[in-house]
Structure formats: structure tokens, C-alpha cells
Coordinates of C-alpha atoms in Angstrom, one line a residue:
M1 CA 157.6 145.7 106.8
R2 CA 159.7 145.0 103.7
E3 CA 161.5 142.2 105.5
T4 CA 158.2 140.7 106.5
S5 CA 156.8 141.2 103.0
D6 CA 159.9 139.4 101.5
R7 CA 159.4 136.5 103.8
Y8 CA 155.7 136.2 102.9
R9 CA 156.5 136.4 99.2
H10 CA 159.2 133.7 99.6
L11 CA 156.7 131.6 101.5
V12 CA 154.0 132.0 98.8
E13 CA 156.4 131.3 95.9
L14 CA 157.7 128.1 97.6
S15 CA 154.3 126.8 98.6
P16 CA 153.5 123.4 97.2
D17 CA 149.9 124.4 97.0
G18 CA 148.5 126.7 94.4
I19 CA 147.8 130.2 95.9
L20 CA 145.7 132.6 93.9
I21 CA 144.1 136.0 94.4
L22 CA 140.8 136.6 92.6
H23 CA 139.4 140.0 91.9
D24 CA 135.8 140.0 90.9
G25 CA 136.1 136.2 90.4
H26 CA 139.0 136.6 87.9
I27 CA 142.6 135.6 88.6
A28 CA 144.7 138.6 89.5
H29 CA 147.7 136.8 91.0
L30 CA 149.0 133.2 91.2
N31 CA 152.1 131.6 92.6
P32 CA 154.3 129.1 90.7
A33 CA 152.5 126.1 92.1
A34 CA 149.2 127.5 90.9
R35 CA 150.6 128.1 87.4
R36 CA 151.8 124.4 87.3
L37 CA 148.5 123.2 88.6
L38 CA 146.5 125.2 86.1
G39 CA 148.8 124.3 83.2
A40 CA 149.6 127.9 82.4
S41 CA 152.2 128.2 79.7
T42 CA 153.5 131.6 80.9
P43 CA 153.3 133.6 84.1
T44 CA 150.5 135.7 82.6
H45 CA 148.7 133.0 80.8
A46 CA 146.1 132.5 83.6
L47 CA 145.7 136.2 84.5
G48 CA 142.2 137.6 83.9
Q49 CA 140.7 134.1 83.6
S50 CA 137.4 133.4 85.4
F51 CA 138.4 130.9 88.1
V52 CA 134.8 129.4 88.3
D53 CA 134.8 128.8 84.5
L54 CA 138.0 126.7 84.9
L55 CA 136.0 124.2 87.1
Q56 CA 133.9 121.4 85.7
P57 CA 130.2 122.4 85.5
E58 CA 129.1 120.3 88.4
G59 CA 131.4 122.2 90.8
R60 CA 130.6 125.8 89.6
S61 CA 127.5 126.4 91.7
S62 CA 129.4 125.4 94.9
A63 CA 132.3 127.5 93.9
R64 CA 130.2 130.6 93.4
H65 CA 128.5 130.1 96.8
H66 CA 131.9 129.7 98.6
L67 CA 133.4 132.8 96.9
A68 CA 130.4 134.8 97.9
E69 CA 130.7 133.6 101.5
W70 CA 134.4 134.3 101.7
L71 CA 133.9 137.8 100.3
K72 CA 131.5 138.4 103.2
G73 CA 134.1 137.2 105.6
S74 CA 132.3 134.0 106.5
A75 CA 134.5 131.1 107.7
T76 CA 133.3 128.5 105.1
P77 CA 135.1 125.2 105.1
P78 CA 137.0 124.1 101.9
F79 CA 135.2 122.3 99.1
E80 CA 136.3 119.9 96.4
A81 CA 135.9 120.2 92.7
Q82 CA 137.5 119.2 89.4
L83 CA 139.7 121.7 87.5
A84 CA 140.3 121.7 83.8
R85 CA 143.9 122.6 83.0
L86 CA 144.6 125.5 80.6
D87 CA 147.1 123.5 78.5
S88 CA 144.5 121.0 77.5
V89 CA 141.4 123.0 77.0
H90 CA 140.3 122.6 73.3
S91 CA 137.5 124.7 71.9
G92 CA 134.6 122.7 70.6
G93 CA 135.3 119.5 72.5
P94 CA 135.7 118.1 76.0
C95 CA 138.9 118.0 78.0
P96 CA 140.9 114.8 77.7
P97 CA 140.8 112.7 81.0
L98 CA 144.3 113.6 82.1
A99 CA 143.4 117.4 81.8
I100 CA 141.0 117.1 84.7
V101 CA 142.5 117.6 88.2
D102 CA 140.8 116.9 91.5
V103 CA 141.4 119.8 93.8
E104 CA 140.5 121.0 97.3
I105 CA 139.8 124.7 97.5
A106 CA 140.0 126.9 100.6
G107 CA 139.7 130.6 100.7
A108 CA 139.3 133.8 102.6
A109 CA 138.5 137.5 101.9
C110 CA 141.6 139.5 100.9
P111 CA 140.5 143.1 101.7
A112 CA 144.0 144.5 101.5
W113 CA 144.5 143.8 97.8
N114 CA 145.3 147.0 96.0
T115 CA 143.2 147.3 92.8
V116 CA 145.7 149.9 91.5
N117 CA 148.6 147.4 91.5
D118 CA 149.7 146.0 88.2
V119 CA 148.0 142.6 88.2
N120 CA 150.4 141.5 85.4
D121 CA 153.3 141.8 87.8
V122 CA 153.0 138.3 89.2
N123 CA 156.1 138.6 91.4
N124 CA 154.7 141.6 93.2
V125 CA 153.5 139.5 96.1
S126 CA 154.6 142.0 98.7
D127 CA 151.9 144.4 97.6
V128 CA 149.3 142.1 99.0
N129 CA 150.1 143.2 102.5
N130 CA 151.1 146.8 101.8
A131 CA 149.6 148.9 104.6
D132 CA 149.2 151.8 102.2
D133 CA 147.0 149.8 99.8
V134 CA 143.3 150.6 99.4
D135 CA 140.9 147.9 100.8
D136 CA 139.0 146.2 98.0
P137 CA 136.0 144.1 99.2
R138 CA 135.9 142.3 95.9
A139 CA 139.2 140.4 96.3
V140 CA 139.6 136.9 97.8
Q141 CA 142.6 134.7 98.3
I142 CA 142.2 131.0 97.6
V143 CA 144.5 128.0 98.2
V144 CA 144.1 125.1 95.6
R145 CA 145.5 121.7 96.5
D146 CA 145.9 118.8 94.1
I147 CA 144.1 115.9 95.6
T148 CA 144.1 113.6 92.6
S149 CA 146.4 111.1 94.3
R150 CA 144.2 111.1 97.4
R151 CA 141.1 110.6 95.3
R152 CA 142.8 107.6 93.7
A153 CA 143.8 106.2 97.1
E154 CA 140.3 106.7 98.4
A155 CA 138.8 104.9 95.4
A156 CA 141.2 102.0 95.9
L157 CA 140.3 102.0 99.6
R158 CA 136.6 101.9 98.8
E159 CA 137.2 99.1 96.3
S160 CA 139.2 97.2 99.0
E161 CA 136.5 97.8 101.6
E162 CA 133.9 96.6 99.1
R163 CA 135.8 93.4 98.6
L164 CA 136.2 93.0 102.3
T165 CA 132.5 93.6 102.8
L166 CA 131.7 91.0 100.2
A167 CA 134.2 88.5 101.7
F168 CA 132.5 88.8 105.1
A169 CA 128.9 89.2 103.8
G170 CA 127.7 87.1 106.7
A171 CA 129.9 88.7 109.3
Q172 CA 127.5 91.2 110.7
E173 CA 127.6 89.8 114.2
G174 CA 129.9 87.7 116.5
V175 CA 133.2 86.3 115.0
W176 CA 134.7 83.0 116.0
D177 CA 138.0 81.3 115.0
W178 CA 138.2 77.5 115.7
N179 CA 141.5 75.7 115.6
L180 CA 140.6 72.1 114.9
E181 CA 144.0 70.8 115.9
T182 CA 144.0 72.2 119.4
G183 CA 140.3 72.7 120.0
V184 CA 140.9 76.4 120.9
V185 CA 138.2 78.8 119.8
V186 CA 138.6 82.5 120.0
Y187 CA 135.2 84.2 120.5
S188 CA 134.8 87.9 119.8
P189 CA 133.2 90.1 122.5
R190 CA 130.2 90.6 120.3
W191 CA 129.8 86.8 120.1
K192 CA 129.7 86.5 123.8
Q193 CA 127.4 89.5 124.2
M194 CA 124.9 87.8 121.9
V195 CA 124.5 85.0 124.4
G196 CA 124.5 87.4 127.4
Y197 CA 128.0 86.7 128.8
A198 CA 130.8 89.0 129.7
D199 CA 134.2 88.7 128.0
D200 CA 135.7 86.6 130.8
E201 CA 132.8 84.3 131.2
I202 CA 133.3 82.2 128.1
E203 CA 136.4 79.9 128.0
P204 CA 138.4 79.9 124.7
G205 CA 137.6 76.4 123.7
V206 CA 135.1 74.3 121.6
G207 CA 133.6 73.1 124.9
A208 CA 131.8 76.5 125.4
W209 CA 130.1 76.1 122.0
E210 CA 129.1 72.4 122.8
R211 CA 127.8 73.4 126.2
L212 CA 125.5 76.2 124.8
L213 CA 124.3 74.3 121.8
H214 CA 120.7 73.1 121.9
P215 CA 120.6 69.3 122.3
E216 CA 118.4 68.8 119.2
D217 CA 121.0 70.7 117.1
V218 CA 124.1 68.6 118.1
A219 CA 123.8 66.0 115.5
R220 CA 123.3 68.5 112.7
A221 CA 126.3 70.5 113.9
R222 CA 128.4 67.4 113.9
Q223 CA 127.3 66.5 110.3
V224 CA 128.1 70.0 109.0
N225 CA 131.6 69.8 110.6
D226 CA 132.2 66.3 109.0
D227 CA 131.1 67.6 105.6
V228 CA 133.6 70.5 105.9
T229 CA 136.5 68.2 106.9
H230 CA 135.7 65.9 103.9
G231 CA 135.8 68.7 101.4
A232 CA 132.7 70.8 101.6
G233 CA 133.4 74.4 100.6
T234 CA 131.6 76.2 103.4
Y235 CA 130.4 75.7 106.9
E236 CA 126.8 77.0 107.3
M237 CA 123.8 76.1 109.5
E238 CA 121.1 77.6 111.7
V239 CA 121.3 76.5 115.4
R240 CA 120.0 77.5 118.8
L241 CA 122.3 78.6 121.6
R242 CA 121.3 78.9 125.2
H243 CA 121.4 82.5 126.5
K244 CA 122.8 83.2 130.0
H245 CA 119.2 83.9 131.1
G246 CA 118.1 80.4 130.0
H247 CA 116.2 81.0 126.8
Y248 CA 117.6 80.0 123.4
I249 CA 118.5 82.4 120.6
D250 CA 118.5 81.5 116.9
V251 CA 121.8 82.1 115.1
L252 CA 123.1 81.6 111.6
S253 CA 126.6 80.1 111.9
R254 CA 128.7 80.5 108.8
G255 CA 132.4 79.7 108.5
Y256 CA 135.2 79.3 106.0
P257 CA 137.7 76.4 106.2
V258 CA 141.4 77.0 106.2
R259 CA 144.0 74.4 104.9
R260 CA 147.7 74.6 105.1
T261 CA 147.9 73.1 101.6
P262 CA 145.3 73.2 98.9
D263 CA 144.5 69.5 99.2
G264 CA 145.4 69.2 102.9
P265 CA 143.1 68.7 105.8
V266 CA 141.1 71.6 107.3
V267 CA 143.0 72.9 110.3
R268 CA 140.8 76.0 111.1
I269 CA 137.4 77.3 110.5
V270 CA 136.9 81.1 110.8
G271 CA 133.3 82.3 110.8
T272 CA 130.5 84.5 112.2
H273 CA 127.3 84.2 114.2
L274 CA 124.4 86.2 113.0
D275 CA 121.6 86.6 115.7
L276 CA 118.4 85.6 114.0
T277 CA 116.2 85.9 117.0
E278 CA 114.7 89.3 116.1
R279 CA 114.6 88.5 112.5
K280 CA 112.7 85.3 113.1
R281 CA 110.3 87.2 115.3
A282 CA 109.9 90.0 112.9
E283 CA 109.5 87.9 109.8
A284 CA 106.2 86.5 111.1
T285 CA 104.7 89.9 111.4
L286 CA 106.8 91.9 108.9
R287 CA 104.9 90.9 105.8
E288 CA 101.6 91.5 107.4
S289 CA 102.8 94.8 108.9
E290 CA 104.3 96.0 105.6
E291 CA 101.2 95.1 103.7
R292 CA 99.0 96.8 106.2
L293 CA 101.0 100.0 106.2
T294 CA 101.2 100.0 102.4
L295 CA 97.5 99.6 102.0
A296 CA 96.4 101.7 104.9
F297 CA 98.5 104.7 103.9
A298 CA 98.1 104.4 100.1
G299 CA 95.6 107.3 100.3
A300 CA 95.6 107.9 104.1
Q301 CA 95.4 111.5 105.2
E302 CA 93.2 110.8 108.2
G303 CA 91.9 108.0 110.4
V304 CA 93.0 104.4 109.5
W305 CA 90.8 101.3 109.9
D306 CA 91.5 97.6 109.4
W307 CA 88.5 95.4 109.0
N308 CA 88.8 91.6 109.3
L309 CA 85.8 90.3 107.3
E310 CA 86.2 86.7 108.8
T311 CA 85.9 87.8 112.4
G312 CA 84.1 91.1 112.1
A313 CA 86.9 92.7 114.2
V314 CA 87.9 96.2 113.2
V315 CA 91.0 98.1 114.4
Y316 CA 90.3 101.9 114.5
S317 CA 93.2 104.3 114.8
A318 CA 93.2 107.0 117.4
R319 CA 92.7 109.6 114.7
W320 CA 89.7 107.7 113.4
T321 CA 87.9 107.8 116.8
E322 CA 89.1 111.4 117.4
M323 CA 87.4 112.5 114.2
L324 CA 84.1 111.5 115.7
G325 CA 84.8 113.0 119.2
Y326 CA 85.4 109.7 121.0
A327 CA 88.3 108.4 123.1
Q328 CA 89.8 105.2 121.7
H329 CA 88.4 103.1 124.5
E330 CA 84.9 104.3 123.8
I331 CA 84.8 102.6 120.3
E332 CA 84.6 98.8 120.4
P333 CA 87.0 97.1 118.0
H334 CA 84.2 95.6 115.9
V335 CA 82.3 96.4 112.7
A336 CA 79.3 97.0 114.9
A337 CA 80.7 100.3 115.9
W338 CA 80.8 101.4 112.3
E339 CA 77.2 100.2 111.7
R340 CA 76.0 101.9 114.8
L341 CA 77.5 105.3 113.7
L342 CA 76.5 105.1 110.1
H343 CA 73.7 107.4 109.0
P344 CA 70.5 105.2 108.3
D345 CA 70.2 106.7 104.8
D346 CA 73.8 105.5 103.9
V347 CA 73.4 101.9 105.1
E348 CA 72.3 100.6 101.7
R349 CA 75.1 102.4 99.8
A350 CA 77.7 101.0 102.2
R351 CA 76.4 97.5 101.6
Q352 CA 76.6 98.0 97.8
V353 CA 80.2 99.3 98.0
H354 CA 81.1 96.2 100.1
D355 CA 79.4 93.8 97.6
R356 CA 81.3 95.4 94.7
V357 CA 84.6 94.7 96.4
A358 CA 83.6 91.1 97.2
Q359 CA 82.8 90.7 93.5
G360 CA 86.2 91.9 92.4
E361 CA 86.3 95.7 92.6
P362 CA 89.9 96.6 93.3
T363 CA 89.1 99.4 95.7
Y364 CA 86.5 100.2 98.4
E365 CA 85.4 103.8 98.2
G366 CA 82.4 105.8 99.2
E367 CA 81.2 109.0 101.0
F368 CA 79.2 108.4 104.2
R369 CA 77.9 110.2 107.2
L370 CA 79.0 109.1 110.6
R371 CA 77.4 110.3 113.8
H372 CA 79.6 112.4 116.0
K373 CA 79.6 112.0 119.8
G374 CA 78.1 115.5 119.9
G375 CA 75.1 114.3 117.9
H376 CA 75.8 115.9 114.5
Y377 CA 76.9 113.9 111.4
V378 CA 80.4 114.1 109.9
H379 CA 80.9 113.6 106.2
V380 CA 83.8 111.2 105.5
L381 CA 85.4 109.7 102.4
S382 CA 86.0 106.1 103.2
R383 CA 88.7 104.5 101.0
G384 CA 89.9 100.9 101.4
F385 CA 92.0 98.2 99.7
P386 CA 90.9 94.6 99.8
V387 CA 93.3 91.9 101.0
R388 CA 93.1 88.3 99.7
R389 CA 95.2 85.4 100.9
Q390 CA 95.7 84.4 97.3
P391 CA 95.1 86.1 94.0
G392 CA 91.5 85.6 92.9
G393 CA 90.5 84.3 96.4
P394 CA 87.9 85.8 98.6
V395 CA 88.5 89.1 100.4
V396 CA 89.4 88.5 104.0
R397 CA 90.3 92.0 105.1
I398 CA 89.8 95.6 104.0
V399 CA 92.4 98.1 105.2
G400 CA 91.6 101.8 104.5
T401 CA 91.3 105.4 105.7
H402 CA 88.6 107.9 106.5
L403 CA 89.1 111.5 105.2
D404 CA 87.1 114.1 107.1
L405 CA 85.2 116.1 104.4
T406 CA 83.6 118.5 106.9
E407 CA 86.0 121.4 106.0
R408 CA 85.6 120.6 102.3
R409 CA 81.8 120.7 102.5
R410 CA 81.9 123.9 104.6
A411 CA 84.2 125.4 101.9
E412 CA 81.9 124.3 99.2
T413 CA 78.9 125.8 101.0
E414 CA 80.8 129.0 101.6
R415 CA 81.8 129.1 97.9
A416 CA 78.2 128.6 96.8
R417 CA 77.1 131.3 99.2
T418 CA 79.7 133.7 97.8
E419 CA 78.8 132.9 94.3
L420 CA 75.1 133.5 95.0
L421 CA 75.8 136.7 96.9
A422 CA 77.9 137.9 93.9
R423 CA 75.1 137.2 91.5
L424 CA 72.6 139.0 93.7
V425 CA 74.9 142.0 94.3
F426 CA 75.9 142.5 90.6
A427 CA 72.3 141.8 89.5
Q428 CA 71.2 144.5 91.8
E429 CA 73.8 146.9 90.3
D430 CA 72.6 146.0 86.8
E431 CA 69.0 146.7 87.9
R432 CA 70.1 150.0 89.4
R433 CA 71.9 150.9 86.1
R434 CA 68.8 150.0 84.1
I435 CA 66.4 151.9 86.4
A436 CA 68.7 154.9 86.5
R437 CA 69.0 155.1 82.7
E438 CA 65.2 154.7 82.2
M439 CA 64.5 157.4 84.8
H440 CA 67.1 159.6 83.2
D441 CA 65.6 159.1 79.7
Q442 CA 61.9 159.1 80.7
F443 CA 61.8 161.9 83.3
G444 CA 64.4 163.9 81.3
E445 CA 62.2 163.9 78.3
E446 CA 59.1 164.7 80.3
L447 CA 60.8 167.5 82.2
T448 CA 62.1 169.0 79.0
A449 CA 58.5 169.0 77.6
L450 CA 57.3 170.5 80.9
T451 CA 59.9 173.3 80.7
H452 CA 58.8 174.1 77.2
R453 CA 55.1 174.3 78.2
I454 CA 55.9 176.5 81.2
A455 CA 57.9 178.8 78.8
A456 CA 54.9 178.9 76.5
L457 CA 52.5 179.6 79.4
K458 CA 54.8 182.4 80.6
H459 CA 54.6 184.0 77.1
V460 CA 50.8 183.7 77.0
C461 CA 50.3 185.3 80.4
G462 CA 51.9 188.5 79.1
S463 CA 51.9 191.3 81.6
S464 CA 49.5 189.8 84.1
A465 CA 51.4 190.0 87.4
E466 CA 49.3 187.4 89.1
M467 CA 49.7 184.9 86.4
Q468 CA 53.4 185.6 86.1
E469 CA 53.7 184.8 89.8
H470 CA 52.1 181.4 89.3
V471 CA 54.2 180.6 86.3
A472 CA 57.4 181.5 88.2
A473 CA 56.4 179.1 91.0
L474 CA 55.7 176.4 88.4
E475 CA 59.1 177.1 86.8
Q476 CA 60.9 176.8 90.2
L477 CA 59.0 173.6 90.9
A478 CA 60.0 172.1 87.6
Q479 CA 63.7 173.0 88.2
Q480 CA 63.6 171.4 91.6
L481 CA 62.0 168.3 90.2
D482 CA 64.7 168.2 87.6
R483 CA 67.4 168.4 90.3
D484 CA 65.7 165.8 92.4
V485 CA 65.5 163.4 89.5
D486 CA 69.2 163.9 88.7
Q487 CA 70.1 163.3 92.4
L488 CA 68.0 160.1 92.5
V489 CA 69.5 158.8 89.2
W490 CA 73.0 159.6 90.5
E491 CA 72.3 157.8 93.8
L492 CA 71.0 154.8 92.0
R493 CA 74.0 154.6 89.6
P494 CA 76.3 157.5 88.9
T495 CA 76.7 157.7 85.1
A496 CA 80.3 158.8 85.6
L497 CA 81.1 155.4 86.9
D498 CA 80.1 153.8 83.7
D499 CA 81.2 156.5 81.3
L500 CA 84.4 157.9 83.0
G501 CA 85.5 155.2 85.4
L502 CA 86.1 154.9 89.2
R503 CA 88.5 157.7 89.5
A504 CA 86.1 160.4 88.1
A505 CA 83.0 158.9 89.8
L506 CA 84.6 158.8 93.2
A507 CA 85.9 162.4 92.8
N508 CA 82.3 163.6 92.0
Y509 CA 80.8 161.7 94.9
I510 CA 83.4 162.9 97.4
Q511 CA 82.8 166.5 96.3
D512 CA 79.1 166.3 96.7
W513 CA 79.4 164.3 100.0
S514 CA 81.6 166.9 101.5
K515 CA 79.2 169.7 100.6
R516 CA 76.2 167.8 102.0
V517 CA 77.8 166.8 105.4
G518 CA 80.1 169.7 105.8
I519 CA 83.3 167.6 106.4
P520 CA 86.4 168.5 104.3
V521 CA 87.7 165.6 102.3
E522 CA 91.0 165.2 100.5
L523 CA 91.2 162.7 97.6
H524 CA 94.6 161.4 96.5
T525 CA 94.8 159.3 93.4
S526 CA 97.5 157.6 91.4
G527 CA 96.9 155.7 88.2
L528 CA 93.5 154.9 86.7
L529 CA 93.4 158.1 84.6
H530 CA 93.2 156.2 81.3
D531 CA 93.4 152.7 82.7
R532 CA 90.0 151.2 83.7
L533 CA 89.4 148.3 86.1
P534 CA 86.8 145.7 85.4
S535 CA 83.3 147.0 85.8
E536 CA 82.5 144.7 88.8
T537 CA 85.7 145.8 90.5
E538 CA 85.0 149.5 90.0
T539 CA 81.5 149.1 91.2
T540 CA 82.6 147.3 94.4
L541 CA 85.3 149.8 95.3
Y542 CA 82.9 152.7 94.7
R543 CA 80.2 151.1 96.9
I544 CA 82.8 150.4 99.7
A545 CA 84.0 154.0 99.6
Q546 CA 80.4 155.2 99.6
E547 CA 79.5 153.1 102.6
A548 CA 82.7 154.1 104.5
L549 CA 81.9 157.8 104.0
T550 CA 78.3 157.2 105.1
N551 CA 79.6 155.6 108.3
V552 CA 81.9 158.6 108.8
A553 CA 79.0 161.0 108.5
R554 CA 76.8 159.0 110.9
H555 CA 79.2 157.8 113.6
S556 CA 82.7 159.3 113.5
G557 CA 82.3 162.9 114.5
A558 CA 85.4 163.5 112.3
A559 CA 86.7 166.9 111.3
N560 CA 88.7 165.7 108.3
V561 CA 88.7 162.7 106.0
E562 CA 91.3 161.5 103.5
V563 CA 90.6 159.1 100.6
I564 CA 93.4 157.4 98.7
L565 CA 92.9 155.5 95.5
E566 CA 96.0 154.0 93.9
R567 CA 96.8 151.5 91.2
R568 CA 100.3 150.1 91.7
P569 CA 102.1 147.5 89.5
D570 CA 100.9 144.6 91.6
H571 CA 97.8 145.8 93.5
V572 CA 95.0 148.3 93.7
L573 CA 94.6 150.2 97.0
L574 CA 91.6 152.1 98.5
I575 CA 91.9 153.8 101.9
V576 CA 89.3 155.8 103.7
E577 CA 90.7 157.5 106.9
D578 CA 89.1 159.8 109.3
D579 CA 90.2 161.6 112.5
G580 CA 87.0 160.9 114.4
V581 CA 86.2 159.2 117.7
G582 CA 87.1 155.7 116.6
F583 CA 86.0 152.5 118.2
D584 CA 87.3 149.2 119.7
V585 CA 87.6 146.8 116.7
G586 CA 87.9 143.8 119.0
E587 CA 84.6 144.5 120.7
A588 CA 82.7 145.7 117.7
A589 CA 80.0 143.3 116.4
P590 CA 79.3 143.3 112.6
T591 CA 76.6 145.8 111.8
Q592 CA 73.5 144.8 109.9
G593 CA 72.9 145.6 106.3
F594 CA 75.9 147.0 104.3
G595 CA 77.9 148.0 107.4
L596 CA 81.3 146.7 108.1
L597 CA 80.3 143.1 107.4
G598 CA 78.7 144.2 104.1
M599 CA 81.9 146.0 103.0
Q600 CA 83.9 142.9 103.8
E601 CA 81.5 140.7 101.8
R602 CA 81.6 143.1 98.9
A603 CA 85.4 143.1 98.9
S604 CA 85.6 139.3 98.9
L605 CA 83.4 139.1 95.8
V606 CA 86.2 140.6 93.7
G607 CA 89.1 138.9 95.6
A608 CA 90.0 141.9 97.7
T609 CA 90.8 142.0 101.4
L610 CA 89.3 144.7 103.7
Q611 CA 91.1 145.7 107.0
I612 CA 89.6 147.9 109.7
E613 CA 92.0 149.8 111.9
S614 CA 90.6 151.9 114.7
A615 CA 91.0 152.8 118.4
I616 CA 89.0 154.9 120.8
G617 CA 89.8 158.5 120.2
R618 CA 92.2 157.8 117.3
G619 CA 90.0 157.7 114.2
T620 CA 89.2 154.9 111.8
T621 CA 90.9 153.6 108.7
I622 CA 89.3 151.3 106.1
L623 CA 91.9 149.7 103.9
V624 CA 90.9 147.6 100.8
R625 CA 93.7 145.8 98.9
M626 CA 93.4 143.6 95.8
A627 CA 95.7 142.2 93.2
A628 CA 95.9 144.4 90.1
P629 CA 94.5 142.9 86.9
D630 CA 96.9 142.6 84.0
A631 CA 97.5 146.1 82.8
P632 CA 97.1 146.8 79.1
E633 CA 100.0 148.2 77.2
T634 CA 98.4 151.7 77.2
A635 CA 98.0 151.6 81.0
D636 CA 98.2 155.0 82.6
R637 CA 101.5 155.8 84.2
E638 CA 100.9 159.4 85.4
A639 CA 102.3 160.7 88.7
A640 CA 100.0 161.0 91.7
D641 CA 97.8 164.1 91.7
H642 CA 95.9 165.8 94.5
V643 CA 92.3 166.8 94.4

């Protein structure tokens, strides 16, 4: 082990690459090469330094990522960064250029690093592999290689390649080398491939070129050649060459003359052939295609249409026809299809939009109704962009899109319905509150007066047994009436809900409900002791709990019920759970009135979600969850209690 350790230490110390061991991201060990690379003045100068902080800012994020991956044991490839040498770091200013070193960094976890070793003993390399050391998952070994020279070479290579690219700016296709003294022409494989021939099917002479050249281009080719021999700087022309299959291809032939002496005759021309066939074909349609795409998709999220105003032809995309329920072949490519599908009431508005565009309006935009194949109408937003052949000229085309507004309209309708329902429900609660208070005040006052009158009557009757019996009956009737009024007021709107909050009101209701129906109920609450929710939220949760318990009493056959009301940091939770007969949620239809559907609608009014979990024979759980409103600073933080 000691011999192996010595060899390893010797290997590390003689390594031309910097080898470091990082502990918690700080340098705990480094070899001589690393000290030189870092510019450490002494063997201990770099110890304790954050390795990531020695890197230039743009490389630190990558370094942190790689260190984390290496610590996890991941085989992450090396990365490159720039290192600031310690001997040229000056506080308050940037490093001088020579202080920045380009480095490549590789690493791996070093679990056998002993944290109890003296990290200041930089020669104690053998301790790294000591079998008695304690594994430390925070250590990583990295190898840092100076790649400054390589970077300079790469930069020089890129510059050289750029110069070469510029020198052969036209050489994107076949290359040819024409010796004017011998008539020999070397054609590259790509040159021959462009005209459809194999490498051995074109002889290496100027005769191949002359044989393939279009007859009408011979004179022009000869003239260009004469110009070059008489001093023209470049050889360039567009010609047509006959393909092996018989058709002609357009090529751009560009060459550079070569002279033995600066003023001597041209002895060679080296050049390229660029196949222009596809470019020529594409140029005719490219401008139109690019313009169409740019205009069509400027606001396109749906079906695209292209209307030629001169011919009346309209190209409808597959998505356009699909929006209206048609296959593409079922819509004729003409404006008549649009006119036939347009709602009669929208015809005049469509004509006005078109007229405004013809008069100079920069965009075509309007909402229309188009008849679906199924017979109903689809609301669409039609947006188009006029095309003119010349600025200020007449509009010859309009290219645009149709955006299906059906879902938006449905959402708007649903939102309006929800808002109306909310107003109705909360108006109902306000009316309940008003009636309950009036009943409490009115009947309470009258019942108090009645009680006083009965007491006076009882005093007047004296010792008459018969009268005392009647008075006692009146007294019992008044007491029952008082209880009935209290019950009715409580059912209309429990005063505890307004005065004490949801927690207290729900506790009172559950206690009374349990006595009335004979089913034990456990209430678990957390939060909401001093912290109130908005009035509408408290009312909604109270009514949902009330309806859920009503359903339990009517349908569940439960022996026990649990109610949970919690306010957590991010949400409020209400759960009503019974151990009754349950039901199949998938087959259950929404009940009428304030049944399951009513509870769901109430929940949606305050932004809550309501889930129903049930199965035959396994009870039912109603779960209401909503985001908690911002809690005040005095929000209640008490532990959960059990009622």
C-alpha cells in the first residue's frame, strides 16, 4: 500500500496538468502544476480558496453544475472556462489580460478523502488513497489543463478558415481546374454529379465542357474567356449545361486566372460551378411564398385563407375547412364558398370591412358567423392583410386567418352565468340575513312582551287552580314559540356565522345536527380561531357543509361522520366524510336543487374546487379546497384542536 501510494504521489507531483482536491468547493490540496497554473506564490497560498470564485463570472454557473454532478458520482464530461491567476488578482479592478488562463476542467468524486487530514500538508498525497480514511461525500478531485495555446491555435484556424471561405465564396458546388496550355480540365466529382454523370464518364479535357454547353451560350463563353486572357480580373458567367438525362441546368461559372508571372499570360483558370437550377425555380415563387407566409401567419392561430380579388379564387387551408366541419374537397376554392356560409345578418358588415381595406385601411378585421356543416353557426375572428403590386396601388389579394371564437364565447357565457349565479346566491344570503335579524328583533320583542303579560296574568289568577292551569299552558306555548322562532332564525342565517365566524358557526350547527339525526360527529379544526375568512367564503363553506350533512342524514345510512376544517399556509380545506353505503360516482347524475351540483357551483363562486370520492359500501367523502387569502399579521397559529 505504501509503495503504491508513493508511486501515486510521484505521478501526481510530476503531472503536467494541475490536480486539485476540493472540499466543500474549496481547495484542500493541489499539485505543483496546479500551483503554477493558479499563480500561487507559496504551496499554501491557494489552500482554502473557493475554486469557483477563481473562475471568470461567465463560467461559474457551469462549474457549480459540474461540481454538483461529480459529487453525485455522475460521469459528466469536462468543461471549459477562464481562470484568474492568484498572482495578478487586484482588489477593486479587473485582472490584466495575461492573468486570464483558458482551462479545461475534468473531475470526479473523491469519497476517500480524509477530512481529518491536515489540508495544509500539501505533500501528503498518499493520504488520498489511505484505506483507513473516512469517506467524505463532499470531496471532489479535478484536473485542470491549460488550453490557452490550443485556444489561440483554434482562433488562428478559424481565421484561416474564414479567409479560405471568403476566397472561395462562390465555390459551393463543383470545382474545375482548366490548364489553357494543354487543354486538360480536372472536374471534381461534385461537378460531374451536377450534370448526372459518374466520375469515369467525363473525360478530363475542355472538350467535355464544350460538348455539354448550350449552343446559345457558346459565343458568350468564348467572349468571357477572351476577356480573361486579355487582362480581365475574373472569369464569371451564367451558362446552361446539358444534363445526362437531356435537360439543361443553369450554372454560375466563376473562375480565377493564374499567371506564371504578374504580367504574363494566363496559363490556368481555377473555378467553380454553382447549380442555379433550383434557385432559379425557387426565386420565381420564393418572394410570393415568403410574402404569403409572412402575411398569413402574422396573426394566424387557426385556419388560413388567401383571396385573389382579381379572379375571386380563394385558397382555404385544411384547418379552415375543418373548423366548419367540411373536408377540404367539399369547399370550392372561390369567394362564393365564403359568401354562401356567411350569416345573412353579417353580409353588410363584411362588405364594409372589404370597402375600408380597398380605401386604404391597412388591415382586414371583423367578427362574423359562418354556417357549420352541422347547421349551427361558428363565431370567427377574420383577420387579413392586403397585398398590392405596388405601394399605393389597388389591393389585389388579401391573405389572412380565421380564429374560432366558439370556446371564447362559451367561456364568456359561462363567466356571465357564474357572475349572475354569484349575485343571486349572495343576494339570497343577504336577504336571509336581513329577514333573520328582523325576525329576531320583531318576534323577540313581541315574545318578551307576551312573557311579561303571561306573568302578570299568572299573578292576577291568584290561587284559582283552573286559571293557573290555563296560564301554565299559555306559558309553555310561549316558550315553544320562542324556541321555534330561534330555530327558524338560526336556519335562515346563524348569527354565530356573522358574529363569531365559520369555525364557531360550524361547531354549533354540527352539535345541533348530531342531536337531531342521532349520528355522532367529530369536528377537527385547525386555524381560524382569531383569523376570519371573507364573509362570502365563510358563507359558502358553511352552506356546503350544511348540504353535505343533509345528504348524509337522507341517503348515507352512516354510523359516524367526521368534519375537518383547516386553514393551512397556502389553502383552506373542508372535508365531510361518512362511513355510509356510498354510491358509484361515475354513474351518479347531478341531483336537482342544491345537491352535488349545487355544492360544486357554490364552491366555484369563491374559486374553490369540490371533489366527491365514494364507492358502493365504502362511504362518501366531500373535499373542498381553495387558495387561502392573504393572512393578516395577527393570523391565528394555534395547534389543531378536537371537538
